[in-house]
């Protein structure tokens, strides 16, 4: 596994967003999605006094990034955990509040490139897609056992796939003959099931179905829905959060949580807004920031990235 090709997305912009909160003595930054450690390594290098806590549910990612971050071992704590477990992890470490939190919600390059994981539609592999291969159901089990109506819902909700019903009826017919085990058969089925017009736009026609299965297998949106409020809740006043998402469903969730934190909760018409209704967050990005054309040219996986940031400006009201 060659770590050199892993290029962290929007790296400098993430560092710039978090920087003002990470210069104070004893600052702690949490990388909620360690992956191959590119963002974490840059954070440790850029802020020589910062302490890093990094989470990943993938044991192999933890092993590889552990090697990469070995020079900083005295300042880095790597934890096998899903990112919605952040509050429990911080409690165990005796660190109730932190100064920075980073989420990079993309599937790691390693998972896409390792043939036996089943994330990529471009190569034939077992239909697994679990980020933590020690737990949960695989993509094959989802395809082979879920009722048709549930599969349609997943493809529509998580893949924004307009042809969900057509794809699912082909899947159901095929799985009765023989259960699905490999990705190439699913890709071929999707190509055959789609009308000609649907195949002409938007890259590989299997992309949306694979995204939907991955989100379902890993419970990604449910985890994210718990994680962003939990992370905001653990920011010290002055602390900052930066979130990179890669599809509209994730970005919408992040936007809602940050916008709610940046809004006043006062009833309308109050001449003066009492402290307890004041916003807890200040937004640091206007809408979602996009990668530059140069970055996309260098790293095509950056193309769909959307970055949002916010700063904690006051404590919760009691």
Short mmCIF file of C-alpha atoms in Angstrom, two decimals:
data_model
loop_
_atom_site.label_atom_id
_atom_site.label_comp_id
_atom_site.label_asym_id
_atom_site.label_seq_id
_atom_site.Cartn_x
_atom_site.Cartn_y
_atom_site.Cartn_z
CA UNK A 1 0.00 0.00 0.00
CA UNK A 2 1.64 3.20 -1.14
CA UNK A 3 0.74 6.09 1.13
CA UNK A 4 2.44 8.71 -1.03
CA UNK A 5 -0.43 8.91 -3.52
CA UNK A 6 -2.89 9.88 -0.78
CA UNK A 7 -3.48 13.61 -1.21
CA UNK A 8 -5.56 15.21 1.57
CA UNK A 9 -8.43 17.29 0.16
CA UNK A 10 -8.44 21.11 0.65
CA UNK A 11 -5.61 20.67 3.14
CA UNK A 12 -4.31 24.24 3.39
CA UNK A 13 -7.82 25.67 3.68
CA UNK A 14 -8.63 23.26 6.54
CA UNK A 15 -5.42 24.28 8.34
CA UNK A 16 -6.22 27.99 7.84
CA UNK A 17 -9.75 27.58 9.18
CA UNK A 18 -8.59 25.78 12.33
CA UNK A 19 -5.35 27.74 12.89
CA UNK A 20 -6.61 30.61 15.09
CA UNK A 21 -7.89 28.09 17.67
CA UNK A 22 -4.78 25.88 17.69
CA UNK A 23 -2.11 28.36 18.70
CA UNK A 24 -3.01 28.50 22.39
CA UNK A 25 -0.91 26.38 24.79
CA UNK A 26 -2.34 22.91 25.46
CA UNK A 27 -4.67 23.04 22.44
CA UNK A 28 -6.25 19.71 21.46
CA UNK A 29 -7.48 18.99 17.93
CA UNK A 30 -9.61 15.97 16.99
CA UNK A 31 -9.38 14.38 13.55
CA UNK A 32 -12.66 12.43 13.51
CA UNK A 33 -11.83 10.65 10.25
CA UNK A 34 -8.14 9.74 10.42
CA UNK A 35 -7.98 7.64 7.22
CA UNK A 36 -4.38 7.56 6.02
CA UNK A 37 -3.43 10.42 8.31
CA UNK A 38 -2.75 13.16 5.75
CA UNK A 39 -4.72 15.89 7.52
CA UNK A 40 -3.47 14.72 10.94
CA UNK A 41 0.17 14.77 9.86
CA UNK A 42 -0.22 18.30 8.51
CA UNK A 43 -1.91 19.48 11.73
CA UNK A 44 0.89 18.04 13.89
CA UNK A 45 3.57 19.54 11.65
CA UNK A 46 1.94 22.98 11.42
CA UNK A 47 1.17 23.33 15.16
CA UNK A 48 4.13 22.02 17.17
CA UNK A 49 2.38 22.37 20.55
CA UNK A 50 -0.95 20.86 19.61
CA UNK A 51 -2.15 17.49 20.90
CA UNK A 52 -4.02 15.29 18.42
CA UNK A 53 -6.78 12.79 19.08
CA UNK A 54 -7.66 10.83 15.93
CA UNK A 55 -10.51 8.39 15.37
CA UNK A 56 -11.12 5.74 12.72
CA UNK A 57 -13.36 2.69 12.56
CA UNK A 58 -11.00 0.96 10.10
CA UNK A 59 -8.26 -1.07 11.82
CA UNK A 60 -6.06 -1.10 8.72
CA UNK A 61 -6.25 2.70 8.43
CA UNK A 62 -5.20 3.02 12.08
CA UNK A 63 -2.22 0.73 11.51
CA UNK A 64 -1.01 2.58 8.39
CA UNK A 65 -1.53 6.07 9.78
CA UNK A 66 0.15 4.97 13.03
CA UNK A 67 3.31 4.31 11.00
CA UNK A 68 2.96 7.65 9.23
CA UNK A 69 2.47 9.59 12.48
CA UNK A 70 5.20 7.73 14.41
CA UNK A 71 7.47 10.83 14.53
CA UNK A 72 4.70 12.60 16.49
CA UNK A 73 3.76 9.65 18.71
CA UNK A 74 4.21 11.66 21.94
CA UNK A 75 1.49 14.13 20.83
CA UNK A 76 -0.91 11.82 18.99
CA UNK A 77 -3.54 9.44 20.39
CA UNK A 78 -5.13 7.14 17.79
CA UNK A 79 -8.41 5.47 18.74
CA UNK A 80 -10.45 2.70 17.10
CA UNK A 81 -13.91 4.30 17.17
CA UNK A 82 -16.70 5.61 14.96
CA UNK A 83 -16.87 9.40 15.04
CA UNK A 84 -20.21 9.57 16.83
CA UNK A 85 -18.34 8.04 19.80
CA UNK A 86 -16.31 11.25 20.15
CA UNK A 87 -17.82 12.29 23.53
CA UNK A 88 -17.04 8.88 25.09
CA UNK A 89 -13.50 8.92 23.67
CA UNK A 90 -12.81 12.41 25.07
CA UNK A 91 -14.27 11.45 28.46
CA UNK A 92 -11.99 8.39 28.60
CA UNK A 93 -9.00 10.62 27.81
CA UNK A 94 -10.02 13.17 30.46
CA UNK A 95 -10.36 15.91 27.81
CA UNK A 96 -13.84 17.42 28.17
CA UNK A 97 -13.28 20.33 25.74
CA UNK A 98 -11.17 20.69 22.59
CA UNK A 99 -10.01 23.61 20.46
CA UNK A 100 -10.39 22.08 16.99
CA UNK A 101 -12.40 19.35 15.24
CA UNK A 102 -11.95 18.16 11.66
CA UNK A 103 -14.21 15.81 9.69
CA UNK A 104 -13.23 14.55 6.23
CA UNK A 105 -16.25 12.46 5.28
CA UNK A 106 -14.91 11.02 2.02
CA UNK A 107 -14.25 7.31 1.65
CA UNK A 108 -10.52 7.01 2.17
CA UNK A 109 -8.29 6.45 -0.86
CA UNK A 110 -7.16 3.22 0.74
CA UNK A 111 -10.68 1.81 0.90
CA UNK A 112 -11.37 2.76 -2.72
CA UNK A 113 -8.07 1.35 -3.93
CA UNK A 114 -7.95 -1.93 -2.00
CA UNK A 115 -9.60 -4.40 -4.35
CA UNK A 116 -11.01 -6.72 -1.69
CA UNK A 117 -13.11 -4.06 0.06
CA UNK A 118 -15.80 -3.72 -2.62
CA UNK A 119 -16.16 0.09 -2.53
CA UNK A 120 -15.13 0.77 -6.11
CA UNK A 121 -17.36 0.09 -9.10
CA UNK A 122 -14.38 0.31 -11.46
CA UNK A 123 -12.92 -3.08 -10.45
CA UNK A 124 -14.42 -6.46 -9.64
CA UNK A 125 -14.30 -7.29 -5.94
CA UNK A 126 -16.37 -8.91 -3.17
CA UNK A 127 -19.41 -6.75 -2.30
CA UNK A 128 -18.38 -5.84 1.25
CA UNK A 129 -18.16 -2.03 1.74
CA UNK A 130 -17.87 -2.19 5.54
CA UNK A 131 -15.42 0.42 6.85
CA UNK A 132 -15.01 -1.69 9.97
CA UNK A 133 -14.71 -5.22 8.64
CA UNK A 134 -15.21 -6.71 12.09
CA UNK A 135 -18.84 -5.60 12.41
CA UNK A 136 -22.17 -5.17 10.66
CA UNK A 137 -23.73 -6.45 7.44
CA UNK A 138 -22.00 -6.35 4.06
CA UNK A 139 -23.34 -4.78 0.87
CA UNK A 140 -23.97 -8.29 -0.50
CA UNK A 141 -26.23 -9.08 2.46
CA UNK A 142 -28.16 -5.84 1.93
CA UNK A 143 -28.69 -6.66 -1.77
CA UNK A 144 -29.62 -10.29 -1.15
CA UNK A 145 -31.90 -9.95 1.88
CA UNK A 146 -33.57 -6.52 2.04
CA UNK A 147 -37.20 -6.34 0.85
CA UNK A 148 -37.59 -4.62 -2.55
CA UNK A 149 -39.37 -1.57 -1.09
CA UNK A 150 -36.51 -1.00 1.37
CA UNK A 151 -33.90 -1.26 -1.41
CA UNK A 152 -35.82 1.29 -3.49
CA UNK A 153 -35.94 3.66 -0.50
CA UNK A 154 -32.17 3.32 0.09
CA UNK A 155 -31.26 3.94 -3.56
CA UNK A 156 -33.54 6.99 -3.72
CA UNK A 157 -32.64 8.48 -0.34
CA UNK A 158 -28.89 7.78 -0.23
CA UNK A 159 -28.00 7.58 -3.92
CA UNK A 160 -30.52 10.09 -5.27
CA UNK A 161 -31.07 7.45 -7.97
CA UNK A 162 -34.06 8.27 -10.18
CA UNK A 163 -34.08 4.77 -11.68
CA UNK A 164 -34.20 3.03 -8.28
CA UNK A 165 -37.33 1.00 -8.99
CA UNK A 166 -35.97 -0.31 -12.32
CA UNK A 167 -32.60 -1.28 -10.77
CA UNK A 168 -34.22 -2.98 -7.76
CA UNK A 169 -36.62 -5.05 -9.86
CA UNK A 170 -33.59 -6.32 -11.85
CA UNK A 171 -31.71 -7.06 -8.60
CA UNK A 172 -34.65 -8.99 -7.13
CA UNK A 173 -35.03 -11.10 -10.29
CA UNK A 174 -31.29 -11.87 -10.35
CA UNK A 175 -30.85 -12.62 -6.66
CA UNK A 176 -33.51 -15.33 -6.88
CA UNK A 177 -31.37 -17.13 -9.45
CA UNK A 178 -28.14 -16.62 -7.53
CA UNK A 179 -27.18 -14.35 -4.60
CA UNK A 180 -24.91 -11.39 -5.33
CA UNK A 181 -21.32 -11.72 -4.14
CA UNK A 182 -19.21 -9.52 -6.46
CA UNK A 183 -19.30 -5.93 -7.66
CA UNK A 184 -18.82 -6.56 -11.41
CA UNK A 185 -22.10 -8.47 -11.65
CA UNK A 186 -23.96 -5.58 -9.99
CA UNK A 187 -22.34 -2.99 -12.27
CA UNK A 188 -23.32 -5.04 -15.33
CA UNK A 189 -26.89 -5.44 -14.08
CA UNK A 190 -27.23 -1.68 -13.54
CA UNK A 191 -25.90 -0.94 -17.04
CA UNK A 192 -28.43 -3.36 -18.54
CA UNK A 193 -31.33 -2.08 -16.42
CA UNK A 194 -30.97 1.63 -17.19
CA UNK A 195 -32.56 3.29 -20.21
CA UNK A 196 -30.12 4.65 -22.80
CA UNK A 197 -30.72 8.31 -21.85
CA UNK A 198 -29.85 7.69 -18.18
CA UNK A 199 -26.48 6.22 -19.17
CA UNK A 200 -25.36 9.30 -21.06
CA UNK A 201 -24.98 11.60 -18.05
CA UNK A 202 -23.01 11.75 -14.83
CA UNK A 203 -20.18 9.24 -15.16
CA UNK A 204 -20.45 5.55 -14.28
CA UNK A 205 -24.13 4.57 -14.06
CA UNK A 206 -23.39 2.39 -11.00
CA UNK A 207 -21.98 5.31 -8.98
CA UNK A 208 -25.23 6.29 -7.22
CA UNK A 209 -26.17 2.71 -6.31
CA UNK A 210 -22.70 2.05 -4.83
CA UNK A 211 -22.89 5.29 -2.83
CA UNK A 212 -26.31 4.30 -1.49
CA UNK A 213 -25.15 0.82 -0.46
CA UNK A 214 -22.04 2.23 1.24
CA UNK A 215 -24.10 4.74 3.26
CA UNK A 216 -26.55 2.01 4.32
CA UNK A 217 -23.87 -0.56 5.23
CA UNK A 218 -21.96 1.94 7.40
CA UNK A 219 -24.96 3.86 8.77
CA UNK A 220 -23.14 6.99 7.61
CA UNK A 221 -25.93 9.55 7.71
CA UNK A 222 -27.27 8.36 11.07
CA UNK A 223 -23.73 8.51 12.49
CA UNK A 224 -23.18 11.97 11.01
CA UNK A 225 -26.49 13.24 12.37
CA UNK A 226 -25.29 12.38 15.89
CA UNK A 227 -21.66 13.38 15.34
CA UNK A 228 -21.78 17.02 14.26
CA UNK A 229 -23.88 18.23 17.24
CA UNK A 230 -21.73 16.10 19.57
CA UNK A 231 -18.53 17.64 18.18
CA UNK A 232 -19.91 21.19 18.41
CA UNK A 233 -20.90 20.43 22.02
CA UNK A 234 -17.29 19.54 22.87
CA UNK A 235 -15.73 22.68 21.39
CA UNK A 236 -14.34 25.14 23.91
CA UNK A 237 -15.38 28.76 23.42
CA UNK A 238 -13.13 30.03 20.61
CA UNK A 239 -12.78 26.47 19.28
CA UNK A 240 -13.34 25.76 15.59
CA UNK A 241 -14.84 22.95 13.50
CA UNK A 242 -14.16 22.20 9.82
CA UNK A 243 -16.20 19.62 7.88
CA UNK A 244 -15.48 18.29 4.39
CA UNK A 245 -18.41 16.47 2.81
CA UNK A 246 -18.70 14.86 -0.61
CA UNK A 247 -22.37 14.61 -1.48
CA UNK A 248 -25.42 16.78 -1.02
CA UNK A 249 -26.99 14.61 1.71
CA UNK A 250 -23.96 14.99 3.98
CA UNK A 251 -23.53 18.67 3.18
CA UNK A 252 -27.20 19.38 3.94
CA UNK A 253 -26.91 17.75 7.38
CA UNK A 254 -23.74 19.69 8.22
CA UNK A 255 -25.30 22.94 7.00
CA UNK A 256 -28.42 22.43 9.14
CA UNK A 257 -26.48 21.79 12.36
CA UNK A 258 -24.07 24.70 11.89
CA UNK A 259 -26.82 27.10 10.77
CA UNK A 260 -28.96 26.18 13.79
CA UNK A 261 -26.02 26.87 16.10
CA UNK A 262 -25.42 30.24 14.45
CA UNK A 263 -29.06 31.37 14.75
CA UNK A 264 -30.72 33.10 17.66
CA UNK A 265 -33.37 31.00 19.42
CA UNK A 266 -35.21 34.01 20.83
CA UNK A 267 -38.95 34.41 20.28
CA UNK A 268 -39.54 37.06 17.59
CA UNK A 269 -40.07 40.67 18.63
CA UNK A 270 -37.81 40.89 21.71
CA UNK A 271 -36.19 44.36 21.79
CA UNK A 272 -33.04 42.90 23.40
CA UNK A 273 -32.04 39.23 22.95
CA UNK A 274 -31.13 37.70 26.34
CA UNK A 275 -27.84 35.80 26.63
CA UNK A 276 -29.52 32.38 26.71
CA UNK A 277 -30.99 32.90 23.21
CA UNK A 278 -27.80 34.18 21.61
CA UNK A 279 -26.15 32.08 18.87
CA UNK A 280 -23.50 29.58 20.06
CA UNK A 281 -21.67 29.49 16.73
CA UNK A 282 -20.30 31.92 14.18
CA UNK A 283 -20.11 30.60 10.61
CA UNK A 284 -16.61 30.85 9.10
CA UNK A 285 -17.51 29.99 5.50
CA UNK A 286 -20.02 31.68 3.22
CA UNK A 287 -22.10 28.68 2.20
CA UNK A 288 -19.89 25.73 1.31
CA UNK A 289 -16.40 26.40 -0.05
CA UNK A 290 -15.28 24.38 -3.08
CA UNK A 291 -11.81 23.13 -4.04
CA UNK A 292 -9.89 25.20 -6.59
CA UNK A 293 -9.65 24.14 -10.22
CA UNK A 294 -5.92 23.48 -9.70
CA UNK A 295 -6.63 21.13 -6.81
CA UNK A 296 -9.26 19.20 -8.78
CA UNK A 297 -6.80 18.90 -11.69
CA UNK A 298 -4.21 17.41 -9.31
CA UNK A 299 -6.61 15.23 -7.31
CA UNK A 300 -9.85 14.23 -9.03
CA UNK A 301 -11.25 12.89 -5.74
CA UNK A 302 -11.41 16.48 -4.49
CA UNK A 303 -13.98 17.45 -7.16
CA UNK A 304 -17.19 16.91 -5.15
CA UNK A 305 -15.78 18.27 -1.85
CA UNK A 306 -17.70 20.94 0.10
CA UNK A 307 -16.07 22.61 3.12
CA UNK A 308 -17.95 24.33 5.96
CA UNK A 309 -16.51 25.82 9.13
CA UNK A 310 -17.77 27.41 12.35
CA UNK A 311 -16.41 28.85 15.60
CA UNK A 312 -17.85 28.34 19.07
CA UNK A 313 -18.55 31.84 20.44
CA UNK A 314 -20.37 31.11 23.70
CA UNK A 315 -21.33 28.39 26.11
CA UNK A 316 -24.75 26.75 26.04
CA UNK A 317 -27.29 28.50 28.17
CA UNK A 318 -28.15 26.65 31.36
#
